[in-house]
CSV table of C-alpha atoms and ligand atoms in Angstrom, one decimal:
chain,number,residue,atom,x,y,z
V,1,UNK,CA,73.1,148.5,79.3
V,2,UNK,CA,69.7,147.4,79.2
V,3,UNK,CA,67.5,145.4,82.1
V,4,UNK,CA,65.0,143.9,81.1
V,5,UNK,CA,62.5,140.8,81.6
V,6,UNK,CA,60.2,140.4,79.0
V,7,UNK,CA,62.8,140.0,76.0
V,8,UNK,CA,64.6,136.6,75.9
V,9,UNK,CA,65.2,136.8,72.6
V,10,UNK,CA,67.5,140.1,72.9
V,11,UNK,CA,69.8,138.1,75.7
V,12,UNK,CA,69.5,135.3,73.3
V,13,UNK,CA,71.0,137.1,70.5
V,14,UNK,CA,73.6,139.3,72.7
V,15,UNK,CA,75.0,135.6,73.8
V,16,UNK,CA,74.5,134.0,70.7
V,17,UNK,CA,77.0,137.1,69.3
V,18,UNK,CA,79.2,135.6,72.2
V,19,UNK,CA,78.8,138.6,73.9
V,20,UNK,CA,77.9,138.1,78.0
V,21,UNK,CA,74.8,138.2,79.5
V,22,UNK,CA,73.5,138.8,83.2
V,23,UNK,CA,71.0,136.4,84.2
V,24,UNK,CA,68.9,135.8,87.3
V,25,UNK,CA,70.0,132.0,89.2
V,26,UNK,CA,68.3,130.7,92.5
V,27,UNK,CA,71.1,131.7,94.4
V,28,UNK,CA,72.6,135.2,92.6
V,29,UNK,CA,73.0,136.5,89.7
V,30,UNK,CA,75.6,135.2,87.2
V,31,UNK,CA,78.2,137.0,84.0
V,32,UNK,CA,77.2,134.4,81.4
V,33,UNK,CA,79.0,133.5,77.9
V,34,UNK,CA,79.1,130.7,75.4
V,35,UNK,CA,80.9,128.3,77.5
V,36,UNK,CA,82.2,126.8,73.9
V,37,UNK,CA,83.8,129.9,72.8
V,38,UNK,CA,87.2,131.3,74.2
V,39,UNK,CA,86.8,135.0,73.3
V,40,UNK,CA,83.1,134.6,74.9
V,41,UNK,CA,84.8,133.6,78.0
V,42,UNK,CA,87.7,135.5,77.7
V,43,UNK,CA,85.1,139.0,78.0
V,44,UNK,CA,83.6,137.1,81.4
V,45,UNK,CA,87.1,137.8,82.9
V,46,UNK,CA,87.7,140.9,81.5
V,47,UNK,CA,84.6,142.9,82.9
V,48,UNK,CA,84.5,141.3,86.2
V,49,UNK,CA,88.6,142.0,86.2
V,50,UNK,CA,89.0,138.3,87.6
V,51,UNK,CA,92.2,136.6,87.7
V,52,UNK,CA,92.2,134.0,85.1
V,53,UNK,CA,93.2,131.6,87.4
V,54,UNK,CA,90.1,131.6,88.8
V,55,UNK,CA,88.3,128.7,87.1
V,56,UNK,CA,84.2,129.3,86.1
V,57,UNK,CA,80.8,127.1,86.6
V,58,UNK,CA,79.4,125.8,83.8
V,59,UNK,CA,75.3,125.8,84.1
V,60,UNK,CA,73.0,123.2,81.5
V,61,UNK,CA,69.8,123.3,81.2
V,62,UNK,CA,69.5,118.9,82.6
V,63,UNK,CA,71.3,116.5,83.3
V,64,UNK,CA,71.2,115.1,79.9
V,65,UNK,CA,73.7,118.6,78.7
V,66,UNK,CA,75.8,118.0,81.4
V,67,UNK,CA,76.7,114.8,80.6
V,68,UNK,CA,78.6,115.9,77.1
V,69,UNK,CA,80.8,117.5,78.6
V,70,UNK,CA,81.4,116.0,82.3
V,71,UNK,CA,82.0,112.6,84.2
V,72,UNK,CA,79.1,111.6,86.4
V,73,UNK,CA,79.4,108.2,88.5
V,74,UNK,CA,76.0,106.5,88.2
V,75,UNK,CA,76.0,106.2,91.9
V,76,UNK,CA,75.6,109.8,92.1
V,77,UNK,CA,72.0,109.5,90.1
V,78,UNK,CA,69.8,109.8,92.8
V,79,UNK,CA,71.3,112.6,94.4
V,80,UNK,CA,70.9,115.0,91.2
V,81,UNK,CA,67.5,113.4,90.5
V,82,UNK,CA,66.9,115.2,94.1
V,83,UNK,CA,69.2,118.3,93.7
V,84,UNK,CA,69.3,119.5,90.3
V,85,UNK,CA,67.7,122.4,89.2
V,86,UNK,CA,68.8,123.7,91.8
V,87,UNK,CA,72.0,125.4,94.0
V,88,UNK,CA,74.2,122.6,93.8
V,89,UNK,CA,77.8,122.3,91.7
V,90,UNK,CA,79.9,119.8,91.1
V,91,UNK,CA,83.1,119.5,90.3
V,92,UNK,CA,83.5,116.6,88.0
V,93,UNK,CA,86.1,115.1,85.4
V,94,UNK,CA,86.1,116.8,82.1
V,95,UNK,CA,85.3,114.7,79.3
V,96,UNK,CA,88.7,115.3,77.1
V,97,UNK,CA,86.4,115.7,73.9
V,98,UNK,CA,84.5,118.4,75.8
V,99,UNK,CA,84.2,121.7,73.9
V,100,UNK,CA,84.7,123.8,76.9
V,101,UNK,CA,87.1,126.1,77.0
V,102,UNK,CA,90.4,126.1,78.4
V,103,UNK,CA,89.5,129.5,79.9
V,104,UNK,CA,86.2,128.3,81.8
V,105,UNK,CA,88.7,125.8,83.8
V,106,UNK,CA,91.9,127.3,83.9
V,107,UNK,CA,93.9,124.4,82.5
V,108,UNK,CA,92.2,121.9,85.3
V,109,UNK,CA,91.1,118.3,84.2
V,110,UNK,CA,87.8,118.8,86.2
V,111,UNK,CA,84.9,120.9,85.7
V,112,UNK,CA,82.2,122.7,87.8
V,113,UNK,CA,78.5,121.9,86.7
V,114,UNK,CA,75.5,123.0,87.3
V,115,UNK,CA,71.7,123.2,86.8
V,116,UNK,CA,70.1,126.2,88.0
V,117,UNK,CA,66.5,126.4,89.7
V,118,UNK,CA,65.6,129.9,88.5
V,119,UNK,CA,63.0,129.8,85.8
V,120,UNK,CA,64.1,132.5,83.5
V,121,UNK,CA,67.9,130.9,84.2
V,122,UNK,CA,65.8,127.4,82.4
V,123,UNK,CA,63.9,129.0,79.9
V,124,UNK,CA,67.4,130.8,78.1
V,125,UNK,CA,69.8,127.8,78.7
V,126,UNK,CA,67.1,125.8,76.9
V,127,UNK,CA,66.7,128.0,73.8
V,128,UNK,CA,70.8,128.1,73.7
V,129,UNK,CA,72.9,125.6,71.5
V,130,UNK,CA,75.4,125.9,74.2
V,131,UNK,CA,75.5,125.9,78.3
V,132,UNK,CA,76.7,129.2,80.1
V,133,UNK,CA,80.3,129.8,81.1
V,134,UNK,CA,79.0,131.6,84.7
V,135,UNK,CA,80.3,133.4,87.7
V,136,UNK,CA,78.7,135.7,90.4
V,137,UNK,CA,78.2,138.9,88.2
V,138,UNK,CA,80.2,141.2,89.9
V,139,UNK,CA,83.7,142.6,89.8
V,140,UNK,CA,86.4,139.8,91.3
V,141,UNK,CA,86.7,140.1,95.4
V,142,UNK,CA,83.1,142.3,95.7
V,143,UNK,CA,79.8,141.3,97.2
V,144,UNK,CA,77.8,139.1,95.0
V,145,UNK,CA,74.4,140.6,93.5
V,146,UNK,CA,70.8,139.4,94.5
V,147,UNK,CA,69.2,141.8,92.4
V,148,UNK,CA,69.7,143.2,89.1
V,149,UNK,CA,70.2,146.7,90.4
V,150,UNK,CA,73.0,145.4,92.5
V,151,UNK,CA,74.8,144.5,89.0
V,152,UNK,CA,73.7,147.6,87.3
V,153,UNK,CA,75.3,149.5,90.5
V,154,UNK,CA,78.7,147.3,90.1
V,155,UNK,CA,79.4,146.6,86.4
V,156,UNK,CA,77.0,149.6,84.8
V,157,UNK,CA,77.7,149.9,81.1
V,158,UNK,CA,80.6,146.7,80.8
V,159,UNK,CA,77.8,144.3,80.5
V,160,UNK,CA,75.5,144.9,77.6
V,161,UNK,CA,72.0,143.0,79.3
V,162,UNK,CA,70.9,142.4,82.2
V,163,UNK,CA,67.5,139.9,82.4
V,164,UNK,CA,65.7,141.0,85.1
V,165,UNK,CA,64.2,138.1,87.1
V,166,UNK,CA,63.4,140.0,90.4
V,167,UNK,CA,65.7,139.1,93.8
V,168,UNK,CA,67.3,135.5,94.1
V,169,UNK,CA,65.1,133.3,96.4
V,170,UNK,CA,68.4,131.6,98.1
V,171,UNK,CA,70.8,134.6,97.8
V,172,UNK,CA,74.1,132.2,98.7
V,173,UNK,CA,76.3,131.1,96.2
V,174,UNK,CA,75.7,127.1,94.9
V,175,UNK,CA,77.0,124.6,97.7
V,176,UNK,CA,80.3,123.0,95.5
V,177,UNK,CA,81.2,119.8,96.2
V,178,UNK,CA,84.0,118.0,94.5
V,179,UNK,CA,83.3,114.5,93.7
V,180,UNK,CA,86.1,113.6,92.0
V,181,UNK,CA,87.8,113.0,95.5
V,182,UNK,CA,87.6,110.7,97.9
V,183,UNK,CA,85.1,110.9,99.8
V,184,UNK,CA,83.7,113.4,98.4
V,185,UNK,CA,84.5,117.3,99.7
V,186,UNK,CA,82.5,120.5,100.4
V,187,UNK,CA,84.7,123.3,98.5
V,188,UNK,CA,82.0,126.0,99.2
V,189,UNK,CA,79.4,125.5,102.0
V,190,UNK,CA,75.7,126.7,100.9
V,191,UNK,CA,72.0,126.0,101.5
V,192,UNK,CA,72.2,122.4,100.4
V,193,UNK,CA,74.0,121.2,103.5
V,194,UNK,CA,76.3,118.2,104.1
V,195,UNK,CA,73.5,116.5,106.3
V,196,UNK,CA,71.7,117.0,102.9
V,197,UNK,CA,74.2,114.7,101.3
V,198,UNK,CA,74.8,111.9,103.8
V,199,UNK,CA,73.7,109.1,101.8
V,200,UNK,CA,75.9,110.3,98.9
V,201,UNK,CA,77.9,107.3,97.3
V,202,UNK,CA,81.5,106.6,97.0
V,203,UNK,CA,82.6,108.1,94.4
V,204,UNK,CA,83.7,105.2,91.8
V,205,UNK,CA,86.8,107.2,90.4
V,206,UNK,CA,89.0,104.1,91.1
V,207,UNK,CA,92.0,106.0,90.3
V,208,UNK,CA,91.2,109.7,91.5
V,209,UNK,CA,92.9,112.8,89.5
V,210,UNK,CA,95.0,114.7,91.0
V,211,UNK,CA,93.4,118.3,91.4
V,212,UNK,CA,95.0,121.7,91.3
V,213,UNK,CA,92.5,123.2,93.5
V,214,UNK,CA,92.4,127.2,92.8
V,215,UNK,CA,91.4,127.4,95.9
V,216,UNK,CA,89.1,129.9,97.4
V,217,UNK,CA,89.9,133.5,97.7
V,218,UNK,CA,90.6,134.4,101.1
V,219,UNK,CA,89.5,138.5,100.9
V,220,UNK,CA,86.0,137.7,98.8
V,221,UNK,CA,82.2,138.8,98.8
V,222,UNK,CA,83.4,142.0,100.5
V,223,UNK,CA,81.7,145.1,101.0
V,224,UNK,CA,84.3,148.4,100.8
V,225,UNK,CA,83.3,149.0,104.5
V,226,UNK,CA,84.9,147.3,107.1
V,227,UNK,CA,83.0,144.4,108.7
V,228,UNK,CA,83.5,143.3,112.3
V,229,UNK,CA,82.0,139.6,113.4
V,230,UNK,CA,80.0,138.7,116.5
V,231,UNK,CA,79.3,142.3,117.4
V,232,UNK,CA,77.0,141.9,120.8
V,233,UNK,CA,76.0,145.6,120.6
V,234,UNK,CA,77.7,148.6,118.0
V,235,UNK,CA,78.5,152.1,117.9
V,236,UNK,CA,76.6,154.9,116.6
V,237,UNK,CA,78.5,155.0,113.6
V,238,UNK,CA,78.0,151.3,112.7
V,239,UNK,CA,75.5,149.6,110.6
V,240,UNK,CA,74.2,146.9,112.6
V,241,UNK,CA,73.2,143.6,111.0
V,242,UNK,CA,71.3,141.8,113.5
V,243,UNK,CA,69.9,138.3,113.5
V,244,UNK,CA,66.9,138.6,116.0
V,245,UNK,CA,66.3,141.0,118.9
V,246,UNK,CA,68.4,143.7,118.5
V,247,UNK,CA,70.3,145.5,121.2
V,248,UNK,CA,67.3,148.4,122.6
V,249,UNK,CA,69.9,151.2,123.1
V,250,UNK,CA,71.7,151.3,119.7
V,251,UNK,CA,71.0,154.3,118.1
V,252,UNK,CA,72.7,153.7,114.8
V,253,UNK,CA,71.5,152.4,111.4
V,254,UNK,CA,70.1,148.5,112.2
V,255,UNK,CA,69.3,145.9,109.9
V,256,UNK,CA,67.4,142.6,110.4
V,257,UNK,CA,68.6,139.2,108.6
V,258,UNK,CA,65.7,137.3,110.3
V,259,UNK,CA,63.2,138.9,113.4
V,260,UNK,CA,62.6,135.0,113.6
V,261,UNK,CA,66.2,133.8,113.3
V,262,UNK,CA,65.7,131.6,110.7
V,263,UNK,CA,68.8,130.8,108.8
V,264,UNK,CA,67.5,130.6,105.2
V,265,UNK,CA,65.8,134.0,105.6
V,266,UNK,CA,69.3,135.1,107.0
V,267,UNK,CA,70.8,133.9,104.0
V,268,UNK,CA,68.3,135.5,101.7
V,269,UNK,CA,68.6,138.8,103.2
V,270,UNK,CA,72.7,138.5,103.9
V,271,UNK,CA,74.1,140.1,100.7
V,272,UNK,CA,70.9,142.5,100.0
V,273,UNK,CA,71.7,143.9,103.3
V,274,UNK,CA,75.3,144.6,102.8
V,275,UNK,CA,74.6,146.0,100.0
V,276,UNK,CA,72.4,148.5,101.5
V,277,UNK,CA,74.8,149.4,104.3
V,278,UNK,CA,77.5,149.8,101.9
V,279,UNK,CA,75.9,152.4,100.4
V,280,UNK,CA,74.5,153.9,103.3
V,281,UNK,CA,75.8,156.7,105.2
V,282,UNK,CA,77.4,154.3,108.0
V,283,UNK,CA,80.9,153.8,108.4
V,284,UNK,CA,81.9,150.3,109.3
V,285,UNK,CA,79.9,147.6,109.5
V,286,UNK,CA,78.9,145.2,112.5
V,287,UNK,CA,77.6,141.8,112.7
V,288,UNK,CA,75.9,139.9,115.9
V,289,UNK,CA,76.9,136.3,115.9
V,290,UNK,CA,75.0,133.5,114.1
V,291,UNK,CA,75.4,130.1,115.0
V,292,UNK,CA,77.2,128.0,112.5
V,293,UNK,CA,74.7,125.4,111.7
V,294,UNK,CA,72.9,124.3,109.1
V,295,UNK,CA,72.7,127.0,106.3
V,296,UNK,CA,74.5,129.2,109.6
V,297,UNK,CA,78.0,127.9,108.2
V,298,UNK,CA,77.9,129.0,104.4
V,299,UNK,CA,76.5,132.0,106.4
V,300,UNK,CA,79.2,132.6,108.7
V,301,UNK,CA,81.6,131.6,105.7
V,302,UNK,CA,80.8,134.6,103.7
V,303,UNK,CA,81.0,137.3,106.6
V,304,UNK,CA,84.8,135.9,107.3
V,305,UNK,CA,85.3,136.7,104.4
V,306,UNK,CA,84.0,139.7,104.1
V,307,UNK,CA,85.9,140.7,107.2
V,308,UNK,CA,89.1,139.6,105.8
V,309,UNK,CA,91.2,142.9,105.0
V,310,UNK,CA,92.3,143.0,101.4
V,311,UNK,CA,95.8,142.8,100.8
V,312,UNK,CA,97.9,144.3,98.4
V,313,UNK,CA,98.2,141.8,95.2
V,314,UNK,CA,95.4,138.9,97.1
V,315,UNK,CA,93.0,139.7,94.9
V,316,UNK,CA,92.6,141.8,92.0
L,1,LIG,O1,75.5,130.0,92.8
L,1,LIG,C1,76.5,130.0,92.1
L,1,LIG,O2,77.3,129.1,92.1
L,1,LIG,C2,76.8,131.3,91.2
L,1,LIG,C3,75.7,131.3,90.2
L,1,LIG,C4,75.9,132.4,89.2
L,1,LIG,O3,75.6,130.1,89.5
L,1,LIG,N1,78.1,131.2,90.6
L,1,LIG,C5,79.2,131.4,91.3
L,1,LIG,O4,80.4,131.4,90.6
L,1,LIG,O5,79.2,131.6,92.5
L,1,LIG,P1,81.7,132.0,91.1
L,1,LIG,O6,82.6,132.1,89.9
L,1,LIG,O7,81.5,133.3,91.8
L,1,LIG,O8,82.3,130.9,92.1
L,1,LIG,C6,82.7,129.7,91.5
L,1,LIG,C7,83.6,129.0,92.4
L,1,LIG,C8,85.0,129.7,92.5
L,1,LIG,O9,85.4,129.7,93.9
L,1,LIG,C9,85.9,128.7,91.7
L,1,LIG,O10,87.2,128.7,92.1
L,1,LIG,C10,85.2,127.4,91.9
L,1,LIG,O11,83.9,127.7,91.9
L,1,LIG,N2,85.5,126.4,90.8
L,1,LIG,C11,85.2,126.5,89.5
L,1,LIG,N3,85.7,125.5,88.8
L,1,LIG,C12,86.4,124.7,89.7
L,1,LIG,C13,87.1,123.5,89.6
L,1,LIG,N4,87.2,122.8,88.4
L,1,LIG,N5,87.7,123.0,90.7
L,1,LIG,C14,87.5,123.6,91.9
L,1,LIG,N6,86.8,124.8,92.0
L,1,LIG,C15,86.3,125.3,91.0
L,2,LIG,MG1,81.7,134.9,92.9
């Protein structure tokens, strides 16, 4: 494996071989593969060990790309003129002369699309002749990576580069909205918040597809340590994950999401900080409450997550 952040070219080639590639987004850092070519795709699902299923994002460099493969409503214009770069996916209706592969969408009729913010994310999907088949780069059901040391630490030697573009400014997954229903939905809660998207338009699908919605995994974004929510004060063999003044007798392992409790910060710092205590000497995990609003709900959204204890056969 190499990381690396000065040699486009080399993830250029390794994807052009249709071989993946980890590259920095905004929000984390994604497995890509030439979203054109099945066996490309077919090795996304292989080294993260994700059930296939599970259907992928597709990122473009504009909206231009996009628009070859995907069914955009001209109402929605304005509201990727606004959005886009940046951590927002749609699910839209696949065009049916799309050269996506079945794999990317697992047999659905839509697709998920999106234009990422993160320069070096830019700079290769504009020197590719193809956009990137992309998830979170890091083995199905386990916490998503904000740095590339985090993906080196999961996936090691499966993944042949890693470009290194420093941590992920957002460090939540993309807000996904489907807007092939109606109204339109919010499958995956983010930074971009639904107050963010009230003046979105009807959606002008006048006779709306019927989705097969995969679905979000319940167990997901999980550390190996146990996690328990809304934690007012933890024991000594906890790591605490505070969001402002922490309790002044805990003697444990404490970590700060935001002094100021400022819920993009929180978000930031939320998977960088499990991380950390999952490879730390603490045992379980603890969490004091933060309020679901605003960027608080994709927030609390992850932790539940988190906290919810893998089952046998959920999630490979
Ligand atoms: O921020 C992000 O979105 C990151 C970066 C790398 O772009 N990607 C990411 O991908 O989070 P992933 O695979 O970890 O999560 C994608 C989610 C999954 O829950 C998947 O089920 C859903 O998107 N999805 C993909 N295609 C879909 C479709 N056609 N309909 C409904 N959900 C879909
Ligand atoms: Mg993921």
């Amino acid at each position: 494996m190499i990381i690396d952040s000065s040699s486009l070219h080399l993830a250029i080639n390794t994807l052009n071989r249709n071989l993946p590639v980890v590259f920095p987004t905004e929000t984390v850092y994604g497995l890509g593969a030439n979203a054109y070519n099945d066996s490309a795709v077919q090795k996304i699902f292989a080294i993260k060990n994700r059930p296939a299923f599970n259907p992928l994002i597709v990122h473009y460099p504009n909206l231009t790309a996009v628009l070859k493969d995907g069914y955009i409503p001209q109402d929605f214009m304005p509201l990727l003129q606004q959005w886009w770069p940046g951590p927002l996916t749609l699910i839209v209706r696949k065009n049916p002369h799309s050269a996506v592969s079945p794999s990317v969408t697992a047999g659905l009729q839509t697709l998920a699309v999106r234009v990422p913010a993160h320069p070096l994310a830019l700079q290769l999907l504009h020197a590719l002749d193809f956009p990137l088949a992309a998830p979170s780069a890091n083995t199905s059901g386990f916490l998503s990576p904000t740095t590339a040391q985090h993906v080196a630490a999961d996936l090691g030697d499966k993944v042949a580069y890693i470009l290194e573009g420093g941590p992920c400014r957002v460090g939540l997954e993309s807000t996904i909205i489907d807007i092939t229903q109606f109204p339109v939905k919010i499958l995956r809660p983010g930074c971009i918040l639904a107050s963010d998207l009230a003046a979105l338009p009807a959606s002008d699908c006048s006779t709306p597809i019927q989705i097969t919605s995969p679905g979000q995994l319940e167990h997901h974004y999980a550390p190996s340590k146990s996690i328990r929510l809304n934690a007012q004060t933890a024991q000594s063999d906890e790591g605490y994950l505070v969001f402002g003044d922490p309790p002044k007798n805990h003697a444990g392992m404490v970590l700060q999401l935001s002094a100021t409790q400022n819920l993009e910060e929180a978000a930031t710092n939320l998977f960088k900080h499990l991380h950390t205590l999952d490879q730390s000497v603490v045992k379980r995990i603890a969490v004091m409450p933060i309020p679901s609003e605003g960027v608080g709900i994709a927030l609390n959204d992850r932790l539940r997550r988190a906290a919810t204890p893998l089952h046998t056969g959920e999630n490979p």
